[in-house]
Amino acid sequence: MVCLKISMVAGNIRLSHGKMAAVDSEVPMEPETHIMIEEEIEREAEGFKEQGNAFYIKKDYSEAFNYYTKAIDACPKNASYYGNRAATLMMLSRYREALEDSQQAVRLDDCFMKGHLREGKCHLSLGNAVAARRCFQKVLELEPDNRQAQQEHKNANTVLEYEKMAECDFEKRDFRKVVYCMDRALEFASACQRFKIMKAECLALLGRYPEAQSVASDILRIDSTNGDALYVRGLCLYYEDCIDKAVQFFMQALRMAPDHLKARLACRNAKALKAKKEEGNTAFKDGNYEAAYDLYSEALMIDPNNIKTNAKLYCNRATVGSKLKKIEQAMEDCTRAIKLDETYIKAYLRRAQCYMDTEMYEEAVRDYEKVYQTEKTKEHKQLLKNAQLELKKSKRKDYYKVLGVGKNATEDEIKKAYRKRALMHHPDRHSAATPEVQKEEEKKFKEVGEAFTVLSDPKKKSRYDSGHDLEDDGINMGDFDANNIFKAFFGGPGGFSFESNSSSGPGNFFFQFG
């Protein structure tokens, strides 16, 4: 086999590797000379191969690659040289180049089992399990008991199974399962960009944006024009509510791959979502709350997968709902926002205020505690303190409710309320009632007197309003006599009496003042 072209230059024979052999330019080359030159070239190529092997053993794959390349340049029809260089390229994770060398090796020698094995490994690493399986099947035809081929054939089938499962799970929107399948497949197909993209897209759909960004960035470092990776980068930004930047990546992906349907749809959704949200914000600022409510509702219909933007939209709608006195709906919207984004402080604050407005103080305290644990600011501390105070106050008797007046009632309003309630619940008025009714009315009569005692005294009222426990101030509310308060209010003994009017029937009374 002649492994090198020989040309006559200025009376010398030039060999492809640069050595010169002196002969007369007019003298034709003898067959023996051809054989000698061929043997010399083969020896030198073998030398390059041995040096390559030595570097390969030392794991200096770059130098090994250089020497295997020299061996191929010297003797380009030797299958084993291509096979060795393919092995080196595989160690350098340059699988596409390794695949080309492996394919060249088996073209030169169809019975070269290592060549077929390496071609199959390259196909598998790149995610083409069908082609990989064909290569391993070829080895098994040549050597049915080849254990490596048997194992690699199983690996290829495993990858195909995981790929099939991932496609079904993606259709079912079971993105966690897809990530699992892709991780398992990538254990065998470590250089498959298609699997990496599918994993990255599902990570983005699961809200695991840093992981998705990392996978996409790794691909773009190798191939900056990869439309799928650009789409995933845009998707992460879109789901993190960085819509303007997301649109830029979607547009770039479409420039690289004009038929990229997912990038086109995401770009359209991003633009529509931004526009609708801005319309709602404008309506809110203009005081047009009904329109703002409707616009935020329409925006929420655009893309259910955009968790962060939708959380903000729910919170915005809750703010509008509060303005429209739709407090229960506002609380529900805040809860939806928190369910989408558990770190969304604004939603906790909005819901806590709704709880305060509806006197659900325990719930308000819980939300304010969550906020303060997350962001320990003076403002959040004060909000928590206020809610705790209102909760404490709510657990005491509400003297305002007992008298049936508002918390801003005047002194005259408090007196009028006491007069009405005291007369309503006085035991003498219910002397003909059942023992159970008498007991209940007596209890209410005492509560009315207790409420009046506190709210009619400016000092006690101030302490009560500020949340202080009056018993901590040495005031025992169990010591007072409701009848004495009643008598003092109505002018002392003999100043007032209940008398039964028998003609009016049982339980009817008229009031007589002295």
Coordinates of C-alpha atoms in Angstrom, one line a residue:
M1 CA 0.0 0.0 0.0
V2 CA 1.4 3.4 -1.0
C3 CA 0.6 5.9 1.8
L4 CA 2.2 9.0 0.4
K5 CA 2.3 11.0 -2.8
I6 CA 5.8 11.6 -4.3
S7 CA 6.6 14.6 -6.4
M8 CA 9.8 15.5 -8.3
V9 CA 11.0 19.0 -7.2
A10 CA 14.4 20.4 -8.4
G11 CA 15.9 17.0 -8.8
N12 CA 14.7 15.6 -5.4
I13 CA 11.9 13.5 -4.2
R14 CA 9.7 15.4 -1.7
L15 CA 7.9 13.4 0.8
S16 CA 4.7 14.6 2.4
H17 CA 6.2 14.8 5.8
G18 CA 9.1 17.0 4.6
K19 CA 12.1 14.7 4.2
M20 CA 14.1 14.9 1.0
A21 CA 15.6 11.9 -0.9
A22 CA 18.2 12.8 -3.4
V23 CA 17.7 11.1 -6.9
D24 CA 18.3 12.1 -10.5
S25 CA 15.3 13.9 -11.9
E26 CA 15.6 12.1 -15.1
V27 CA 15.7 8.6 -13.5
P28 CA 12.3 6.8 -13.1
M29 CA 11.6 5.4 -9.6
E30 CA 12.1 1.7 -9.2
P31 CA 9.4 -0.4 -7.5
E32 CA 11.9 -1.2 -4.7
T33 CA 12.3 2.5 -4.0
H34 CA 8.5 2.9 -3.7
I35 CA 8.4 0.1 -1.2
M36 CA 11.3 1.5 0.8
I37 CA 9.6 4.9 0.9
E38 CA 6.3 3.4 1.9
E39 CA 7.8 1.4 4.7
E40 CA 9.7 4.5 5.9
I41 CA 6.4 6.5 6.0
E42 CA 4.6 3.7 7.7
R43 CA 7.3 3.5 10.4
E44 CA 7.2 7.2 10.9
A45 CA 3.3 7.1 11.1
E46 CA 3.6 4.3 13.7
G47 CA 6.0 6.4 15.6
F48 CA 3.5 9.3 15.7
K49 CA 0.8 6.9 16.8
E50 CA 3.0 5.5 19.6
Q51 CA 3.8 9.0 20.8
G52 CA 0.1 9.8 20.7
N53 CA -0.6 6.7 22.8
A54 CA 1.9 7.8 25.4
F55 CA 0.3 11.2 25.7
Y56 CA -3.2 9.5 25.8
I57 CA -2.1 7.3 28.7
K58 CA -0.8 10.5 30.5
K59 CA -4.3 12.0 29.8
D60 CA -2.7 14.8 27.8
Y61 CA -5.4 14.5 25.2
S62 CA -4.5 17.7 23.3
E63 CA -0.9 16.4 22.6
A64 CA -2.3 13.0 21.8
F65 CA -4.7 14.5 19.3
N66 CA -1.7 16.4 17.6
Y67 CA 0.3 13.2 17.2
Y68 CA -2.6 11.1 15.9
T69 CA -3.3 13.9 13.4
K70 CA 0.4 13.6 12.2
A71 CA -0.1 9.9 11.9
I72 CA -3.2 10.4 9.8
D73 CA -1.5 13.0 7.6
A74 CA 1.3 10.6 7.0
C75 CA -0.9 7.6 6.3
P76 CA -4.5 8.8 5.7
K77 CA -5.9 5.3 4.9
N78 CA -5.2 3.6 8.3
A79 CA -8.5 3.0 10.1
S80 CA -6.9 2.6 13.5
Y81 CA -5.4 6.1 13.4
Y82 CA -8.8 7.6 12.9
G83 CA -10.1 5.3 15.7
N84 CA -7.4 6.5 18.1
R85 CA -8.0 10.2 17.3
A86 CA -11.8 9.6 17.7
A87 CA -11.1 8.2 21.2
T88 CA -9.0 11.3 22.0
L89 CA -11.7 13.7 20.8
M90 CA -14.3 11.8 22.9
M91 CA -12.1 12.5 26.0
L92 CA -12.1 16.1 25.0
S93 CA -15.9 16.0 24.7
R94 CA -15.6 16.9 21.0
Y95 CA -18.2 14.3 20.0
R96 CA -19.2 15.6 16.6
E97 CA -15.5 15.6 15.4
A98 CA -15.1 12.2 17.1
L99 CA -18.1 10.9 15.2
E100 CA -16.6 12.0 11.9
D101 CA -13.3 10.2 12.6
S102 CA -15.2 7.0 13.8
Q103 CA -17.3 7.0 10.6
Q104 CA -14.1 7.4 8.5
A105 CA -12.5 4.6 10.4
V106 CA -15.3 2.1 9.6
R107 CA -15.5 3.3 6.0
L108 CA -11.9 2.3 5.7
D109 CA -12.4 -1.0 7.6
D110 CA -16.0 -2.2 8.0
C111 CA -14.9 -4.9 10.4
F112 CA -13.2 -2.4 12.7
M113 CA -15.2 -3.1 15.9
K114 CA -13.7 -0.3 18.0
G115 CA -14.6 2.0 15.2
H116 CA -18.3 0.9 15.3
L117 CA -18.3 1.0 19.1
R118 CA -16.9 4.6 19.1
E119 CA -19.3 5.7 16.4
G120 CA -22.2 4.3 18.5
K121 CA -20.9 6.0 21.7
C122 CA -20.7 9.3 19.8
H123 CA -24.2 9.0 18.5
L124 CA -25.4 8.1 22.0
S125 CA -23.6 11.0 23.6
L126 CA -25.1 13.4 21.1
G127 CA -28.6 11.9 21.8
N128 CA -29.1 9.9 18.6
A129 CA -30.0 6.6 20.3
V130 CA -31.5 5.1 17.2
A131 CA -28.2 5.5 15.2
A132 CA -26.2 4.4 18.3
R133 CA -28.2 1.2 18.5
R134 CA -27.5 0.4 14.8
C135 CA -23.8 0.7 15.5
F136 CA -23.8 -1.5 18.5
Q137 CA -25.9 -4.1 16.6
K138 CA -23.2 -4.1 13.9
V139 CA -20.6 -5.0 16.5
L140 CA -22.8 -7.8 17.9
E141 CA -23.2 -9.2 14.3
L142 CA -19.4 -9.3 14.1
E143 CA -18.9 -10.5 17.7
P144 CA -22.2 -11.7 19.4
D145 CA -20.5 -12.1 22.8
N146 CA -19.1 -8.6 22.9
R147 CA -20.1 -7.4 26.4
Q148 CA -19.4 -3.8 25.8
A149 CA -21.7 -3.7 22.8
Q150 CA -24.3 -5.6 24.7
Q151 CA -24.2 -3.0 27.5
E152 CA -24.2 0.0 25.2
H153 CA -27.1 -1.5 23.3
K154 CA -29.1 -1.6 26.5
N155 CA -28.0 2.0 27.3
A156 CA -29.3 3.1 23.9
N157 CA -32.7 1.4 24.6
T158 CA -32.8 3.1 28.0
V159 CA -32.2 6.5 26.5
L160 CA -35.0 5.9 24.0
E161 CA -37.4 4.9 26.8
Y162 CA -36.6 8.0 28.8
E163 CA -37.0 10.2 25.7
K164 CA -40.4 8.7 25.0
M165 CA -41.5 9.1 28.6
A166 CA -40.3 12.7 28.7
E167 CA -42.4 13.6 25.5
C168 CA -45.5 12.1 27.1
D169 CA -44.9 13.8 30.4
F170 CA -44.4 17.1 28.7
E171 CA -47.8 16.8 27.0
K172 CA -49.3 16.1 30.4
R173 CA -47.4 19.2 31.8
D174 CA -45.7 17.0 34.4
F175 CA -42.5 19.0 34.1
R176 CA -40.8 17.5 37.2
K177 CA -41.1 14.1 35.6
V178 CA -39.6 15.5 32.4
V179 CA -36.6 16.9 34.3
Y180 CA -36.1 13.5 35.9
C181 CA -36.2 11.7 32.6
M182 CA -33.8 14.1 31.0
D183 CA -31.4 13.9 33.8
R184 CA -31.4 10.1 33.5
A185 CA -31.0 10.3 29.7
L186 CA -28.2 12.8 30.0
E187 CA -26.2 10.3 32.1
F188 CA -25.7 8.5 28.7
A189 CA -26.2 11.4 26.3
S190 CA -24.1 14.0 28.0
A191 CA -23.6 16.1 24.9
C192 CA -27.2 16.1 23.7
Q193 CA -28.3 19.7 23.4
R194 CA -31.9 18.7 22.6
F195 CA -32.2 16.9 26.0
K196 CA -30.6 19.9 27.8
I197 CA -33.0 22.3 26.1
M198 CA -36.0 20.2 27.1
K199 CA -34.7 20.1 30.7
A200 CA -34.0 23.8 30.8
E201 CA -37.5 24.7 29.4
C202 CA -39.1 22.5 32.1
L203 CA -37.0 24.0 34.8
A204 CA -38.2 27.4 33.7
L205 CA -41.8 26.2 33.7
L206 CA -41.2 25.0 37.2
G207 CA -39.9 28.4 38.3
R208 CA -36.4 27.1 38.8
Y209 CA -35.0 30.0 36.8
P210 CA -31.3 30.0 37.9
E211 CA -30.9 26.3 37.0
A212 CA -32.6 26.9 33.6
Q213 CA -30.5 29.9 32.9
S214 CA -27.3 27.9 33.7
V215 CA -28.2 25.1 31.3
A216 CA -29.1 27.6 28.5
S217 CA -25.9 29.7 29.1
D218 CA -23.7 26.6 28.9
I219 CA -25.2 25.8 25.5
L220 CA -24.8 29.5 24.3
R221 CA -21.1 29.5 25.3
I222 CA -20.6 26.7 22.8
D223 CA -23.1 27.9 20.2
S224 CA -24.2 31.6 20.5
T225 CA -26.7 31.2 17.7
N226 CA -28.7 28.4 19.3
G227 CA -32.3 29.5 18.9
D228 CA -33.6 27.0 21.5
A229 CA -31.2 28.3 24.2
L230 CA -32.0 31.9 23.4
Y231 CA -35.7 31.0 23.7
V232 CA -35.1 29.5 27.2
R233 CA -33.1 32.5 28.3
G234 CA -36.0 34.7 27.2
L235 CA -38.5 32.4 28.9
C236 CA -36.7 32.7 32.3
L237 CA -36.7 36.5 32.0
Y238 CA -40.3 36.5 31.0
Y239 CA -41.3 34.4 34.0
E240 CA -39.2 36.6 36.3
D241 CA -41.3 39.6 35.1
C242 CA -38.4 41.1 33.1
I243 CA -40.6 41.4 30.1
D244 CA -38.7 43.9 28.0
K245 CA -35.5 41.9 28.2
A246 CA -37.4 38.7 27.5
V247 CA -38.8 40.1 24.3
Q248 CA -35.3 40.9 23.2
F249 CA -34.2 37.3 23.6
F250 CA -37.4 36.0 21.9
M251 CA -36.7 38.3 18.9
Q252 CA -33.0 37.1 18.8
A253 CA -34.2 33.5 18.8
L254 CA -36.5 34.2 15.9
R255 CA -33.7 35.8 14.0
M256 CA -31.7 32.6 14.4
A257 CA -34.7 30.3 13.8
P258 CA -37.5 32.2 12.1
D259 CA -39.9 29.2 12.4
H260 CA -39.4 28.8 16.2
L261 CA -43.1 28.6 17.1
K262 CA -42.6 28.6 20.9
A263 CA -40.5 31.8 20.7
R264 CA -43.1 33.4 18.5
L265 CA -45.9 32.6 20.9
A266 CA -43.9 33.6 24.0
C267 CA -43.0 36.9 22.3
R268 CA -46.7 37.6 21.5
N269 CA -47.8 36.8 25.1
A270 CA -45.1 38.9 26.6
K271 CA -46.1 42.0 24.6
A272 CA -49.8 41.4 25.3
L273 CA -49.3 40.9 29.0
K274 CA -47.2 44.1 29.3
A275 CA -49.7 46.1 27.4
K276 CA -52.7 44.9 29.4
K277 CA -51.0 45.4 32.7
E278 CA -49.9 48.9 31.8
E279 CA -53.5 49.7 30.8
G280 CA -54.7 48.5 34.2
N281 CA -52.1 50.6 36.0
T282 CA -53.2 53.7 34.1
A283 CA -56.8 53.2 34.8
F284 CA -56.0 52.7 38.5
K285 CA -54.0 55.9 38.6
D286 CA -56.9 57.7 37.0
G287 CA -59.2 56.5 39.7
N288 CA -61.2 54.3 37.2
Y289 CA -61.2 51.3 39.6
E290 CA -63.9 49.3 37.8
A291 CA -62.0 49.5 34.5
A292 CA -58.7 48.7 36.3
Y293 CA -60.3 45.6 37.9
D294 CA -61.5 44.4 34.5
L295 CA -58.1 45.0 32.8
Y296 CA -56.2 43.1 35.5
S297 CA -58.7 40.3 35.1
E298 CA -58.1 40.2 31.4
A299 CA -54.3 40.2 31.9
L300 CA -54.6 37.2 34.2
M301 CA -56.1 35.2 31.3
I302 CA -53.2 35.7 28.9
D303 CA -50.7 33.2 30.3
P304 CA -51.4 31.1 33.4
N305 CA -47.8 29.9 33.5
N306 CA -46.3 33.3 34.2
I307 CA -46.2 32.9 37.9
K308 CA -44.5 36.1 39.0
T309 CA -46.4 38.5 36.7
N310 CA -49.7 36.9 37.6
A311 CA -48.9 37.2 41.3
K312 CA -48.4 40.9 40.8
L313 CA -51.6 41.1 38.8
Y314 CA -53.6 39.4 41.6
C315 CA -52.1 41.8 44.1
N316 CA -52.9 44.7 41.9
R317 CA -56.5 43.5 41.5
A318 CA -56.7 43.0 45.3
T319 CA -55.7 46.7 45.8
V320 CA -58.5 47.7 43.4
G321 CA -60.9 45.3 45.1
S322 CA -60.2 47.1 48.4
K323 CA -61.0 50.4 46.8
L324 CA -64.2 49.0 45.5
K325 CA -65.1 47.5 49.0
K326 CA -64.8 44.0 47.7
I327 CA -62.8 43.0 50.8
E328 CA -63.4 39.2 50.6
Q329 CA -62.4 39.1 46.9
A330 CA -59.3 41.2 47.7
M331 CA -58.3 38.7 50.4
E332 CA -58.8 35.8 48.0
D333 CA -56.7 37.6 45.3
C334 CA -53.9 38.2 47.9
T335 CA -54.0 34.5 48.8
R336 CA -53.7 33.5 45.1
A337 CA -50.7 35.8 44.7
I338 CA -49.0 34.3 47.8
K339 CA -49.7 30.8 46.5
L340 CA -48.0 31.7 43.3
D341 CA -45.1 33.5 45.0
E342 CA -44.6 32.8 48.7
T343 CA -41.9 35.5 48.9
Y344 CA -44.2 38.3 47.7
I345 CA -44.2 40.7 50.6
K346 CA -46.6 43.2 49.1
A347 CA -49.3 40.5 48.9
Y348 CA -48.9 39.6 52.6
L349 CA -49.1 43.3 53.5
R350 CA -52.2 43.9 51.4
R351 CA -53.9 40.8 52.9
A352 CA -53.0 41.7 56.4
Q353 CA -54.6 45.2 55.9
C354 CA -57.7 43.4 54.7
Y355 CA -57.7 41.3 57.8
M356 CA -57.3 44.4 59.9
D357 CA -60.2 46.1 58.1
T358 CA -62.5 43.1 58.9
E359 CA -61.2 42.7 62.5
M360 CA -59.5 39.3 61.7
Y361 CA -56.6 40.2 64.0
E362 CA -55.1 36.8 64.5
E363 CA -54.8 36.4 60.7
A364 CA -53.4 39.9 60.4
V365 CA -50.7 39.2 63.1
R366 CA -49.7 36.0 61.3
D367 CA -49.2 37.8 58.0
Y368 CA -47.3 40.7 59.6
E369 CA -45.1 38.3 61.5
K370 CA -44.2 36.6 58.2
V371 CA -43.4 40.0 56.7
Y372 CA -41.3 41.1 59.6
Q373 CA -39.3 37.8 59.6
T374 CA -38.5 38.5 56.0
E375 CA -37.8 42.2 56.1
K376 CA -37.0 43.6 59.6
T377 CA -37.8 47.2 58.9
K378 CA -39.2 49.8 61.4
E379 CA -42.4 50.1 59.4
H380 CA -43.0 46.4 59.4
K381 CA -42.3 46.2 63.1
Q382 CA -44.9 49.0 63.8
L383 CA -47.5 47.3 61.7
L384 CA -47.0 44.0 63.6
K385 CA -47.1 45.9 66.9
N386 CA -50.4 47.6 65.9
A387 CA -51.9 44.3 64.8
Q388 CA -50.8 42.6 68.1
L389 CA -52.4 45.4 70.1
E390 CA -55.7 45.1 68.2
L391 CA -55.6 41.4 68.7
K392 CA -55.1 41.9 72.5
K393 CA -57.9 44.4 72.6
S394 CA -60.2 42.1 70.6
K395 CA -59.8 39.4 73.3
R396 CA -61.1 41.8 76.0
K397 CA -64.7 42.7 76.4
D398 CA -65.6 45.2 73.7
Y399 CA -67.3 47.9 75.8
Y400 CA -68.2 49.9 72.8
K401 CA -70.2 46.9 71.4
V402 CA -71.7 46.3 74.8
L403 CA -73.2 49.8 74.7
G404 CA -73.8 49.7 71.0
V405 CA -71.8 52.8 70.1
G406 CA -68.9 53.5 67.8
K407 CA -65.3 53.9 69.1
N408 CA -65.5 57.6 68.4
A409 CA -68.7 58.1 70.5
T410 CA -69.0 61.3 72.5
E411 CA -69.7 61.5 76.2
D412 CA -73.4 62.3 75.6
E413 CA -73.7 59.4 73.2
I414 CA -72.2 57.0 75.8
K415 CA -74.6 58.3 78.4
K416 CA -77.6 57.9 76.2
A417 CA -76.5 54.4 75.2
Y418 CA -76.0 53.4 78.9
R419 CA -79.5 54.7 79.8
K420 CA -81.1 52.7 77.0
R421 CA -79.2 49.4 77.7
A422 CA -79.4 49.6 81.4
L423 CA -83.2 50.0 81.3
M424 CA -83.3 47.2 78.7
H425 CA -81.4 44.7 80.8
H426 CA -82.4 45.7 84.4
P427 CA -83.2 42.6 86.5
D428 CA -86.5 44.1 87.8
R429 CA -87.8 44.4 84.3
H430 CA -87.4 40.7 83.8
S431 CA -88.7 39.5 87.2
A432 CA -91.5 37.5 85.6
A433 CA -89.2 35.8 83.1
T434 CA -87.8 32.3 83.4
P435 CA -84.7 31.8 85.7
E436 CA -82.5 31.3 82.6
V437 CA -83.6 34.6 81.1
Q438 CA -83.2 36.4 84.4
K439 CA -79.7 35.1 84.7
E440 CA -78.7 36.1 81.2
E441 CA -80.3 39.6 81.6
E442 CA -78.5 40.1 84.9
K443 CA -75.2 39.3 83.3
K444 CA -75.9 41.8 80.5
F445 CA -76.9 44.4 83.0
K446 CA -73.6 44.0 84.8
E447 CA -71.7 44.2 81.5
V448 CA -73.5 47.5 80.6
G449 CA -72.5 49.0 84.0
E450 CA -68.9 47.8 83.6
A451 CA -68.7 49.3 80.1
F452 CA -70.2 52.6 81.3
T453 CA -67.8 52.7 84.3
V454 CA -64.8 52.6 81.9
L455 CA -66.0 54.7 79.0
S456 CA -67.4 57.5 81.1
D457 CA -64.1 58.0 82.9
P458 CA -61.6 59.8 80.6
K459 CA -58.6 58.3 82.2
K460 CA -59.9 54.7 82.2
K461 CA -61.2 55.2 78.6
S462 CA -57.8 56.4 77.4
R463 CA -56.1 53.4 79.0
Y464 CA -58.7 51.0 77.5
D465 CA -58.4 52.6 74.1
S466 CA -54.6 52.2 74.1
G467 CA -54.9 48.5 74.8
H468 CA -53.8 48.4 78.4
D469 CA -55.3 45.9 80.7
L470 CA -57.1 47.9 83.4
E471 CA -56.6 45.1 86.0
D472 CA -52.8 45.7 85.5
D473 CA -53.5 49.2 86.8
G474 CA -55.0 47.8 90.0
I475 CA -58.6 48.2 88.9
N476 CA -60.6 45.1 89.6
M477 CA -63.7 45.2 87.3
G478 CA -65.3 42.4 89.4
D479 CA -65.6 44.7 92.5
F480 CA -68.1 47.2 91.2
D481 CA -71.8 47.1 91.8
A482 CA -73.9 47.5 88.7
N483 CA -77.0 48.5 90.8
N484 CA -75.0 51.3 92.5
I485 CA -74.0 52.7 89.1
F486 CA -77.6 52.5 87.9
K487 CA -78.8 54.3 91.0
A488 CA -76.2 57.0 90.8
F489 CA -77.0 57.5 87.1
F490 CA -80.7 57.8 87.6
G491 CA -80.5 60.1 90.7
G492 CA -80.0 57.8 93.7
P493 CA -82.5 55.7 95.8
G494 CA -86.1 56.3 95.1
G495 CA -85.3 58.1 91.9
F496 CA -86.4 55.3 89.7
S497 CA -88.5 52.1 89.9
F498 CA -90.0 49.4 87.7
E499 CA -93.6 48.5 88.3
S500 CA -95.6 45.8 86.6
N501 CA -98.7 46.8 84.7
S502 CA -101.0 43.8 85.2
S503 CA -103.4 45.1 82.5
S504 CA -100.6 44.9 80.0
G505 CA -99.8 41.3 80.7
P506 CA -96.7 39.5 82.1
G507 CA -93.3 41.0 81.3
N508 CA -94.6 44.5 80.6
F509 CA -93.4 47.4 82.7
F510 CA -93.6 51.1 82.9
F511 CA -90.9 53.4 84.3
Q512 CA -91.6 55.8 87.2
F513 CA -89.1 58.5 88.2
G514 CA -89.4 60.1 91.7

